Amino acid sequence: MANEKPPSKPVMHASTMQEATAATKAELNLGLAESLKLYRKACLWSIFFSTCVVMGWFDMLSLNSLYAYPPFQRQFGIELEDGTYELTAAWQSGLSIGAFGGQIIGLSINGIITDRFGYRKTLIGALIGRCGFIFIIFFSETTVQLLIGELLFGVPWGVFQTITITYASEVTGQFIASGVLPPESPWWLVRRGRLDDAKKSLSRLTTRNSGIPFQPDETISMIIFTNEMEKKTEEGTTYLEQFKSVNLRRTEIVCVTWMIQTFCGNTFSSYSTYFYEQVGLVSESSFSMTLGQYVLGAVGTFLSWLLMRQFGRRTLYLSGQVFMCILLFVIGYTSFAGHGNTAVHSTVGPLCYSLVSELPSTRLRIKSTVVARNVYNVVCIISNLITPRMINPTAWGWGTNSGFFWAGSCFLCAMWTCFRLPEPKGRTYGELDVLFEKRISARKFKTTYIEQFNNHEYRGEGVIEGVIVGHVNPQPPEKEGKC
């Protein structure tokens, strides 16, 4: 861009290392209360920023809920022998798949343009596109028009799905006003060599006079150190790099973690109104049940904030899947038309976003999140092909027996989580890099001690040539077979 400053290449001097060490210790010792005090305004802006994702889910779930409404069925469905109308299973799948197809396009574009133009400009473009595409859906009179609208509307939503969580992760969930948008990510600015801008952005992401010791220069040094450390083990930031060496394991983890959101049986939530109607509830009661279900989901999300800090990501993610597996078996056996929405949204639902944003390397975070979300969307396409057929009486008509299918897939997901998902709680990005580089077992991530800033080589005028080090000293190994 014409107005960008020429990038200044970060130099790893001994002073940078000392500041990085101090910033790492300060970050590890910063408690929840201190974090909220230091980043009070930033947390509020983070919630506001995340409404981009909320809007997308509202639109998707609202459309699926309309499948059970008689006016929608008369407009877009076919007449059955008894005189009622029904949207065919094929069109139910097609409309949902159209939205996911648009998301895949948006995600693929986002992985390229965000690296080039940054988070702010990419978000503005996606919001403008969304404002235009919504009119197609609003004025649709046929299923074809509705499908085209869903496809185009999915493109900006695909951008929202990753740009919000990767930005939040890079600035540790902290945002503060800059006009109507938050400042650019300091991590992105460091990768572009714009160190002065990174310091200014970081200063605006924190609350002044909070009483909490904070040194922006030290934090920038930690970002530089982590970036240089990852450059030693990665040749670049292309999509291909995600499938090389230790990054292959990290890519597998983030992809499967997001896939679990669908395979744990959460698809029932998307079709809950229609599902309730098929098991005997009237349309009005079905929609009310769905609204109540999402209220419980919101309660579960707030509850996850406390549970995540107490039990960690891995334990909570695994326990949520085990509970869901049991509940899905109960649904299948008893034909009980319920759903563990609170359980999902206090474990698997919100924790997925935390894990996917924390486990990739910082240099590949955007592209890793894009790949993981695209894999998730492909799985959603498959799920939306089979789920309507499971519960639609004009297709397979399984009804509540569909619970057996999803209980089985949920059990397999829990097994994968037990042996492959590591615990990132309490780790800096640099420490996670070391744990992956040393190929530490997922079940030992939590108990492995790291001396990250040790044994560095100094040459010339204090410039560090060998950046990566990180010594790991595992505590006594856990018993085999334990999760």
CSV table of N, CA and C in Angstrom, one decimal, residues 166-311:
chain,number,residue,atom,x,y,z
A,166,THR,N,-9.3,-15.2,15.2
A,166,THR,CA,-7.8,-15.0,15.1
A,166,THR,C,-7.4,-13.7,15.5
A,167,TYR,N,-8.2,-12.6,15.3
A,167,TYR,CA,-7.8,-11.3,15.8
A,167,TYR,C,-7.9,-11.3,17.3
A,168,ALA,N,-9.0,-11.9,17.9
A,168,ALA,CA,-9.1,-11.9,19.3
A,168,ALA,C,-7.9,-12.7,20.0
A,169,SER,N,-7.5,-13.8,19.3
A,169,SER,CA,-6.4,-14.6,19.8
A,169,SER,C,-5.1,-13.8,19.8
A,170,GLU,N,-4.9,-13.1,18.7
A,170,GLU,CA,-3.6,-12.4,18.6
A,170,GLU,C,-3.5,-11.2,19.5
A,171,VAL,N,-4.6,-10.6,19.9
A,171,VAL,CA,-4.5,-9.5,20.9
A,171,VAL,C,-5.0,-9.9,22.2
A,172,THR,N,-5.1,-11.2,22.4
A,172,THR,CA,-5.5,-11.9,23.7
A,172,THR,C,-6.9,-11.4,24.0
A,173,GLY,N,-7.8,-11.3,23.0
A,173,GLY,CA,-9.2,-11.0,23.3
A,173,GLY,C,-9.4,-9.5,23.7
A,174,GLN,N,-8.4,-8.7,23.4
A,174,GLN,CA,-8.5,-7.3,23.9
A,174,GLN,C,-8.8,-6.3,22.7
A,175,PHE,N,-9.8,-5.5,22.8
A,175,PHE,CA,-10.1,-4.5,21.7
A,175,PHE,C,-10.4,-3.2,22.4
A,176,ILE,N,-10.1,-2.1,21.7
A,176,ILE,CA,-10.5,-0.8,22.2
A,176,ILE,C,-10.8,0.0,21.0
A,177,ALA,N,-11.6,1.0,21.2
A,177,ALA,CA,-12.2,1.8,20.0
A,177,ALA,C,-11.1,2.5,19.3
A,178,SER,N,-11.3,2.5,18.0
A,178,SER,CA,-10.5,3.3,17.1
A,178,SER,C,-11.4,3.8,16.0
A,179,GLY,N,-12.2,4.8,16.2
A,179,GLY,CA,-13.3,5.1,15.3
A,179,GLY,C,-14.4,4.2,15.6
A,180,VAL,N,-14.7,3.3,14.7
A,180,VAL,CA,-15.7,2.3,14.9
A,180,VAL,C,-15.1,0.9,14.9
A,181,LEU,N,-13.8,0.8,14.7
A,181,LEU,CA,-13.2,-0.5,14.6
A,181,LEU,C,-12.0,-0.5,15.5
A,182,PRO,N,-11.6,-1.7,16.0
A,182,PRO,CA,-10.4,-1.8,16.9
A,182,PRO,C,-9.1,-1.6,16.1
A,183,PRO,N,-8.0,-1.4,16.8
A,183,PRO,CA,-6.7,-1.3,16.1
A,183,PRO,C,-6.3,-2.6,15.5
A,184,GLU,N,-5.3,-2.4,14.6
A,184,GLU,CA,-4.8,-3.6,13.9
A,184,GLU,C,-4.0,-4.5,14.9
A,185,SER,N,-4.0,-5.8,14.6
A,185,SER,CA,-3.3,-6.7,15.5
A,185,SER,C,-1.8,-6.5,15.5
A,186,PRO,N,-1.2,-6.3,16.8
A,186,PRO,CA,0.2,-6.1,16.9
A,186,PRO,C,1.0,-7.3,16.3
A,187,TRP,N,0.5,-8.5,16.4
A,187,TRP,CA,1.2,-9.7,15.8
A,187,TRP,C,1.3,-9.5,14.3
A,188,TRP,N,0.2,-9.1,13.6
A,188,TRP,CA,0.3,-8.9,12.2
A,188,TRP,C,1.2,-7.8,11.8
A,189,LEU,N,1.2,-6.7,12.6
A,189,LEU,CA,2.1,-5.6,12.3
A,189,LEU,C,3.6,-6.0,12.5
A,190,VAL,N,3.9,-6.8,13.5
A,190,VAL,CA,5.3,-7.3,13.7
A,190,VAL,C,5.7,-8.2,12.5
A,191,ARG,N,4.8,-9.1,12.1
A,191,ARG,CA,5.1,-9.9,10.9
A,191,ARG,C,5.4,-9.1,9.7
A,192,ARG,N,4.7,-7.9,9.6
A,192,ARG,CA,5.0,-7.0,8.4
A,192,ARG,C,6.2,-6.1,8.6
A,193,GLY,N,6.8,-6.2,9.8
A,193,GLY,CA,8.0,-5.4,10.1
A,193,GLY,C,7.7,-4.0,10.6
A,194,ARG,N,6.4,-3.7,10.9
A,194,ARG,CA,6.0,-2.4,11.3
A,194,ARG,C,6.0,-2.3,12.8
A,195,LEU,N,7.2,-2.2,13.4
A,195,LEU,CA,7.3,-2.3,14.9
A,195,LEU,C,6.8,-1.1,15.6
A,196,ASP,N,7.0,0.1,15.1
A,196,ASP,CA,6.5,1.3,15.7
A,196,ASP,C,5.0,1.3,15.7
A,197,ASP,N,4.3,0.9,14.6
A,197,ASP,CA,2.9,0.8,14.6
A,197,ASP,C,2.4,-0.3,15.5
A,198,ALA,N,3.1,-1.4,15.7
A,198,ALA,CA,2.8,-2.5,16.6
A,198,ALA,C,2.7,-2.0,18.0
A,199,LYS,N,3.7,-1.2,18.4
A,199,LYS,CA,3.8,-0.6,19.7
A,199,LYS,C,2.6,0.4,20.0
A,200,LYS,N,2.3,1.2,19.0
A,200,LYS,CA,1.2,2.1,19.1
A,200,LYS,C,-0.2,1.3,19.3
A,201,SER,N,-0.3,0.3,18.5
A,201,SER,CA,-1.5,-0.5,18.5
A,201,SER,C,-1.7,-1.2,19.9
A,202,LEU,N,-0.6,-1.7,20.4
A,202,LEU,CA,-0.6,-2.4,21.7
A,202,LEU,C,-0.9,-1.5,22.8
A,203,SER,N,-0.4,-0.3,22.7
A,203,SER,CA,-0.7,0.7,23.8
A,203,SER,C,-2.2,1.1,23.8
A,204,ARG,N,-2.8,1.1,22.6
A,204,ARG,CA,-4.3,1.4,22.5
A,204,ARG,C,-5.1,0.2,22.9
A,205,LEU,N,-4.5,-1.0,23.0
A,205,LEU,CA,-5.3,-2.2,23.4
A,205,LEU,C,-5.3,-2.4,24.9
A,206,THR,N,-4.7,-1.5,25.6
A,206,THR,CA,-4.7,-1.6,27.1
A,206,THR,C,-5.3,-0.4,27.8
A,207,THR,N,-5.7,-0.6,29.0
A,207,THR,CA,-6.2,0.5,29.8
A,207,THR,C,-5.1,1.2,30.6
A,208,ARG,N,-5.0,2.5,30.5
A,208,ARG,CA,-4.0,3.3,31.2
A,208,ARG,C,-4.5,3.5,32.6
A,209,ASN,N,-3.5,3.7,33.5
A,209,ASN,CA,-3.7,3.9,34.9
A,209,ASN,C,-4.5,2.9,35.6
A,210,SER,N,-4.3,1.6,35.2
A,210,SER,CA,-5.1,0.5,35.8
A,210,SER,C,-4.4,0.0,37.1
A,211,GLY,N,-3.2,0.4,37.3
A,211,GLY,CA,-2.5,0.0,38.5
A,211,GLY,C,-1.8,-1.4,38.3
A,212,ILE,N,-1.9,-1.9,37.1
A,212,ILE,CA,-1.2,-3.2,36.8
A,212,ILE,C,0.0,-2.9,36.0
A,213,PRO,N,1.2,-3.4,36.4
A,213,PRO,CA,2.4,-3.1,35.7
A,213,PRO,C,2.4,-3.6,34.3
A,214,PHE,N,2.7,-2.8,33.3
A,214,PHE,CA,2.6,-3.2,31.9
A,214,PHE,C,3.6,-2.4,31.1
A,215,GLN,N,4.5,-3.2,30.4
A,215,GLN,CA,5.5,-2.5,29.5
A,215,GLN,C,5.3,-2.9,28.1
A,216,PRO,N,4.7,-2.1,27.2
A,216,PRO,CA,4.5,-2.4,25.8
A,216,PRO,C,5.7,-2.9,25.1
A,217,ASP,N,6.9,-2.3,25.4
A,217,ASP,CA,8.1,-2.7,24.7
A,217,ASP,C,8.5,-4.1,25.0
A,218,GLU,N,8.2,-4.6,26.2
A,218,GLU,CA,8.5,-6.0,26.6
A,218,GLU,C,7.6,-6.9,25.8
A,219,THR,N,6.3,-6.6,25.8
A,219,THR,CA,5.4,-7.4,25.1
A,219,THR,C,5.7,-7.5,23.6
A,220,ILE,N,6.1,-6.4,23.0
A,220,ILE,CA,6.5,-6.4,21.6
A,220,ILE,C,7.7,-7.3,21.4
A,221,SER,N,8.6,-7.2,22.3
A,221,SER,CA,9.8,-8.1,22.2
A,221,SER,C,9.4,-9.6,22.3
A,222,MET,N,8.4,-9.9,23.1
A,222,MET,CA,8.0,-11.3,23.2
A,222,MET,C,7.3,-11.7,21.9
A,223,ILE,N,6.6,-10.8,21.2
A,223,ILE,CA,6.0,-11.1,19.9
A,223,ILE,C,7.1,-11.4,18.9
A,224,ILE,N,8.1,-10.5,18.9
A,224,ILE,CA,9.2,-10.6,18.0
A,224,ILE,C,9.9,-11.9,18.2
A,225,PHE,N,10.2,-12.3,19.5
A,225,PHE,CA,10.9,-13.5,19.8
A,225,PHE,C,10.1,-14.7,19.3
A,226,THR,N,8.8,-14.8,19.6
A,226,THR,CA,7.9,-15.9,19.1
A,226,THR,C,7.9,-16.0,17.6
A,227,ASN,N,7.8,-14.8,17.0
A,227,ASN,CA,7.8,-14.8,15.5
A,227,ASN,C,9.1,-15.4,14.9
A,228,GLU,N,10.2,-14.9,15.5
A,228,GLU,CA,11.5,-15.4,15.0
A,228,GLU,C,11.8,-16.8,15.3
A,229,MET,N,11.3,-17.3,16.5
A,229,MET,CA,11.4,-18.7,16.8
A,229,MET,C,10.7,-19.6,15.9
A,230,GLU,N,9.5,-19.2,15.5
A,230,GLU,CA,8.7,-20.0,14.5
A,230,GLU,C,9.3,-19.9,13.1
A,231,LYS,N,10.0,-18.8,12.8
A,231,LYS,CA,10.6,-18.8,11.5
A,231,LYS,C,11.8,-19.7,11.3
A,232,LYS,N,12.3,-20.1,12.5
A,232,LYS,CA,13.4,-21.1,12.5
A,232,LYS,C,13.0,-22.5,12.1
A,233,THR,N,11.7,-22.8,12.4
A,233,THR,CA,11.2,-24.1,12.1
A,233,THR,C,10.2,-24.1,10.9
A,234,GLU,N,9.9,-22.9,10.3
A,234,GLU,CA,9.0,-22.9,9.2
A,234,GLU,C,9.6,-22.1,8.1
A,235,GLU,N,9.5,-22.5,6.9
A,235,GLU,CA,10.1,-21.9,5.7
A,235,GLU,C,9.2,-20.7,5.3
A,236,GLY,N,7.9,-20.7,5.5
A,236,GLY,CA,7.1,-19.6,5.1
A,236,GLY,C,5.7,-19.6,5.8
A,237,THR,N,4.8,-18.9,5.2
A,237,THR,CA,3.4,-18.8,5.7
A,237,THR,C,2.4,-19.2,4.7
A,238,THR,N,2.8,-20.1,3.8
A,238,THR,CA,1.8,-20.6,2.8
A,238,THR,C,1.0,-21.7,3.3
A,239,TYR,N,-0.1,-22.0,2.6
A,239,TYR,CA,-1.0,-23.1,3.0
A,239,TYR,C,-0.2,-24.4,3.1
A,240,LEU,N,0.7,-24.6,2.2
A,240,LEU,CA,1.5,-25.9,2.1
A,240,LEU,C,2.3,-26.1,3.4
A,241,GLU,N,2.7,-25.0,4.1
A,241,GLU,CA,3.5,-25.2,5.3
A,241,GLU,C,2.7,-25.9,6.4
A,242,GLN,N,1.4,-25.8,6.4
A,242,GLN,CA,0.6,-26.4,7.4
A,242,GLN,C,0.7,-27.9,7.4
A,243,PHE,N,1.1,-28.5,6.3
A,243,PHE,CA,1.2,-30.0,6.2
A,243,PHE,C,2.6,-30.5,6.2
A,244,LYS,N,3.5,-29.7,6.8
A,244,LYS,CA,4.9,-30.1,6.9
A,244,LYS,C,5.3,-30.2,8.4
A,245,SER,N,6.2,-31.2,8.7
A,245,SER,CA,6.8,-31.3,10.0
A,245,SER,C,5.8,-31.2,11.1
A,246,VAL,N,6.1,-30.4,12.2
A,246,VAL,CA,5.3,-30.4,13.3
A,246,VAL,C,3.9,-29.7,13.1
A,247,ASN,N,3.9,-28.9,12.0
A,247,ASN,CA,2.6,-28.2,11.7
A,247,ASN,C,1.6,-29.1,11.2
A,248,LEU,N,1.9,-30.3,10.7
A,248,LEU,CA,0.9,-31.3,10.3
A,248,LEU,C,0.1,-31.7,11.5
A,249,ARG,N,0.8,-32.0,12.6
A,249,ARG,CA,0.0,-32.4,13.8
A,249,ARG,C,-0.9,-31.3,14.3
A,250,ARG,N,-0.4,-30.0,14.3
A,250,ARG,CA,-1.2,-28.9,14.7
A,250,ARG,C,-2.4,-28.7,13.8
A,251,THR,N,-2.2,-28.9,12.5
A,251,THR,CA,-3.3,-28.8,11.5
A,251,THR,C,-4.4,-29.9,11.8
A,252,GLU,N,-3.9,-31.1,12.0
A,252,GLU,CA,-4.9,-32.2,12.3
A,252,GLU,C,-5.7,-31.9,13.6
A,253,ILE,N,-5.1,-31.3,14.6
A,253,ILE,CA,-5.8,-31.1,15.8
A,253,ILE,C,-6.9,-30.0,15.6
A,254,VAL,N,-6.5,-28.9,15.0
A,254,VAL,CA,-7.5,-27.8,14.8
A,254,VAL,C,-8.6,-28.2,13.9
A,255,CYS,N,-8.3,-29.1,12.9
A,255,CYS,CA,-9.4,-29.5,11.9
A,255,CYS,C,-10.3,-30.4,12.6
A,256,VAL,N,-9.8,-31.4,13.3
A,256,VAL,CA,-10.7,-32.4,14.0
A,256,VAL,C,-11.5,-31.7,15.1
A,257,THR,N,-10.8,-30.8,15.8
A,257,THR,CA,-11.5,-30.1,16.9
A,257,THR,C,-12.7,-29.4,16.4
A,258,TRP,N,-12.6,-28.8,15.3
A,258,TRP,CA,-13.8,-28.1,14.7
A,258,TRP,C,-14.8,-29.1,14.1
A,259,MET,N,-14.4,-30.2,13.6
A,259,MET,CA,-15.3,-31.2,13.1
A,259,MET,C,-16.1,-31.8,14.2
A,260,ILE,N,-15.6,-31.9,15.4
A,260,ILE,CA,-16.3,-32.5,16.5
A,260,ILE,C,-17.6,-31.7,16.8
A,261,GLN,N,-17.6,-30.4,16.5
A,261,GLN,CA,-18.8,-29.6,16.8
A,261,GLN,C,-20.0,-30.2,16.0
A,262,THR,N,-19.8,-30.8,14.8
A,262,THR,CA,-20.9,-31.4,14.1
A,262,THR,C,-21.0,-32.9,14.5
A,263,PHE,N,-19.9,-33.6,14.6
A,263,PHE,CA,-20.0,-35.1,14.8
A,263,PHE,C,-20.5,-35.4,16.2
A,264,CYS,N,-20.5,-34.5,17.2
A,264,CYS,CA,-21.0,-34.8,18.5
A,264,CYS,C,-22.6,-34.7,18.6
A,265,GLY,N,-23.2,-34.5,17.4
A,265,GLY,CA,-24.7,-34.5,17.4
A,265,GLY,C,-25.3,-33.2,17.5
A,266,ASN,N,-24.5,-32.1,17.4
A,266,ASN,CA,-25.0,-30.8,17.5
A,266,ASN,C,-25.9,-30.4,16.3
A,267,THR,N,-25.9,-31.2,15.3
A,267,THR,CA,-26.7,-30.9,14.1
A,267,THR,C,-28.2,-30.9,14.5
A,268,PHE,N,-28.6,-31.6,15.5
A,268,PHE,CA,-30.0,-31.6,16.0
A,268,PHE,C,-30.4,-30.1,16.3
A,269,SER,N,-29.5,-29.3,16.8
A,269,SER,CA,-29.8,-28.0,17.2
A,269,SER,C,-30.3,-27.1,16.0
A,270,SER,N,-29.6,-27.3,14.9
A,270,SER,CA,-30.0,-26.6,13.7
A,270,SER,C,-31.4,-26.9,13.2
A,271,TYR,N,-31.8,-28.1,13.4
A,271,TYR,CA,-33.1,-28.5,12.9
A,271,TYR,C,-34.1,-28.8,14.0
A,272,SER,N,-33.9,-28.2,15.2
A,272,SER,CA,-34.6,-28.5,16.4
A,272,SER,C,-36.1,-28.2,16.2
A,273,THR,N,-36.5,-27.0,15.6
A,273,THR,CA,-37.9,-26.7,15.5
A,273,THR,C,-38.6,-27.7,14.6
A,274,TYR,N,-38.0,-28.1,13.5
A,274,TYR,CA,-38.6,-29.1,12.6
A,274,TYR,C,-38.6,-30.4,13.3
A,275,PHE,N,-37.5,-30.7,14.1
A,275,PHE,CA,-37.4,-32.0,14.8
A,275,PHE,C,-38.6,-32.1,15.8
A,276,TYR,N,-38.8,-31.0,16.6
A,276,TYR,CA,-39.8,-31.1,17.6
A,276,TYR,C,-41.2,-31.3,17.0
A,277,GLU,N,-41.4,-30.6,15.8
A,277,GLU,CA,-42.7,-30.8,15.1
A,277,GLU,C,-42.9,-32.2,14.7
A,278,GLN,N,-41.9,-32.9,14.2
A,278,GLN,CA,-42.0,-34.2,13.7
A,278,GLN,C,-42.3,-35.2,14.9
A,279,VAL,N,-41.9,-34.9,16.1
A,279,VAL,CA,-42.2,-35.8,17.2
A,279,VAL,C,-43.5,-35.4,18.0
A,280,GLY,N,-44.3,-34.5,17.4
A,280,GLY,CA,-45.6,-34.3,17.9
A,280,GLY,C,-46.0,-32.9,18.4
A,281,LEU,N,-45.0,-32.0,18.5
A,281,LEU,CA,-45.3,-30.6,19.0
A,281,LEU,C,-45.9,-29.8,17.9
A,282,VAL,N,-46.8,-28.9,18.2
A,282,VAL,CA,-47.3,-28.0,17.2
A,282,VAL,C,-46.3,-26.9,16.8
A,283,SER,N,-46.5,-26.2,15.7
A,283,SER,CA,-45.4,-25.3,15.2
A,283,SER,C,-45.1,-24.2,16.2
A,284,GLU,N,-46.1,-23.6,16.9
A,284,GLU,CA,-45.8,-22.5,17.8
A,284,GLU,C,-45.0,-23.0,19.0
A,285,SER,N,-45.4,-24.2,19.5
A,285,SER,CA,-44.7,-24.8,20.6
A,285,SER,C,-43.2,-25.2,20.3
A,286,SER,N,-43.1,-25.7,19.0
A,286,SER,CA,-41.8,-26.1,18.6
A,286,SER,C,-40.8,-24.9,18.5
A,287,PHE,N,-41.3,-23.8,18.0
A,287,PHE,CA,-40.5,-22.6,17.9
A,287,PHE,C,-40.2,-22.0,19.3
A,288,SER,N,-41.1,-22.1,20.2
A,288,SER,CA,-40.9,-21.6,21.6
A,288,SER,C,-39.8,-22.5,22.2
A,289,MET,N,-39.9,-23.8,22.0
A,289,MET,CA,-38.9,-24.8,22.6
A,289,MET,C,-37.6,-24.4,22.0
A,290,THR,N,-37.5,-24.1,20.8
A,290,THR,CA,-36.2,-23.8,20.2
A,290,THR,C,-35.6,-22.5,20.8
A,291,LEU,N,-36.4,-21.5,21.0
A,291,LEU,CA,-36.0,-20.3,21.6
A,291,LEU,C,-35.5,-20.5,23.0
A,292,GLY,N,-36.2,-21.3,23.7
A,292,GLY,CA,-35.8,-21.7,25.1
A,292,GLY,C,-34.4,-22.5,25.1
A,293,GLN,N,-34.3,-23.3,24.0
A,293,GLN,CA,-33.1,-24.1,23.9
A,293,GLN,C,-31.9,-23.2,23.7
A,294,TYR,N,-32.0,-22.1,22.9
A,294,TYR,CA,-30.9,-21.2,22.7
A,294,TYR,C,-30.6,-20.3,23.9
A,295,VAL,N,-31.7,-20.0,24.7
A,295,VAL,CA,-31.4,-19.3,25.9
A,295,VAL,C,-30.5,-20.2,26.8
A,296,LEU,N,-30.9,-21.5,26.9
A,296,LEU,CA,-30.0,-22.4,27.7
A,296,LEU,C,-28.6,-22.4,27.1
A,297,GLY,N,-28.5,-22.4,25.8
A,297,GLY,CA,-27.2,-22.3,25.2
A,297,GLY,C,-26.4,-21.1,25.6
A,298,ALA,N,-27.1,-20.0,25.7
A,298,ALA,CA,-26.4,-18.7,26.1
A,298,ALA,C,-25.9,-18.9,27.6
A,299,VAL,N,-26.7,-19.5,28.4
A,299,VAL,CA,-26.3,-19.7,29.8
A,299,VAL,C,-25.1,-20.6,29.8
A,300,GLY,N,-25.1,-21.7,29.0
A,300,GLY,CA,-24.0,-22.6,28.9
A,300,GLY,C,-22.7,-21.9,28.5
A,301,THR,N,-22.8,-20.9,27.5
A,301,THR,CA,-21.6,-20.2,27.1
A,301,THR,C,-21.0,-19.4,28.2
A,302,PHE,N,-21.9,-18.7,28.9
A,302,PHE,CA,-21.4,-17.9,30.1
A,302,PHE,C,-20.8,-18.8,31.1
A,303,LEU,N,-21.4,-20.0,31.3
A,303,LEU,CA,-20.9,-20.9,32.3
A,303,LEU,C,-19.5,-21.4,31.9
A,304,SER,N,-19.3,-21.6,30.6
A,304,SER,CA,-18.0,-22.1,30.1
A,304,SER,C,-16.8,-21.2,30.5
A,305,TRP,N,-17.1,-19.9,30.6
A,305,TRP,CA,-16.0,-19.0,31.0
A,305,TRP,C,-15.4,-19.4,32.4
A,306,LEU,N,-16.3,-19.8,33.3
A,306,LEU,CA,-15.8,-20.2,34.6
A,306,LEU,C,-15.2,-21.6,34.6
A,307,LEU,N,-15.9,-22.5,33.9
A,307,LEU,CA,-15.5,-23.9,33.8
A,307,LEU,C,-14.1,-24.0,33.1
A,308,MET,N,-13.9,-23.2,32.1
A,308,MET,CA,-12.6,-23.3,31.3
A,308,MET,C,-11.5,-22.9,32.2
A,309,ARG,N,-11.6,-21.9,33.0
A,309,ARG,CA,-10.5,-21.5,33.9
A,309,ARG,C,-10.3,-22.5,35.0
A,310,GLN,N,-11.3,-23.2,35.4
A,310,GLN,CA,-11.2,-24.1,36.5
A,310,GLN,C,-10.7,-25.5,36.1
A,311,PHE,N,-11.1,-26.0,35.0
A,311,PHE,CA,-10.8,-27.4,34.5
A,311,PHE,C,-9.9,-27.4,33.3
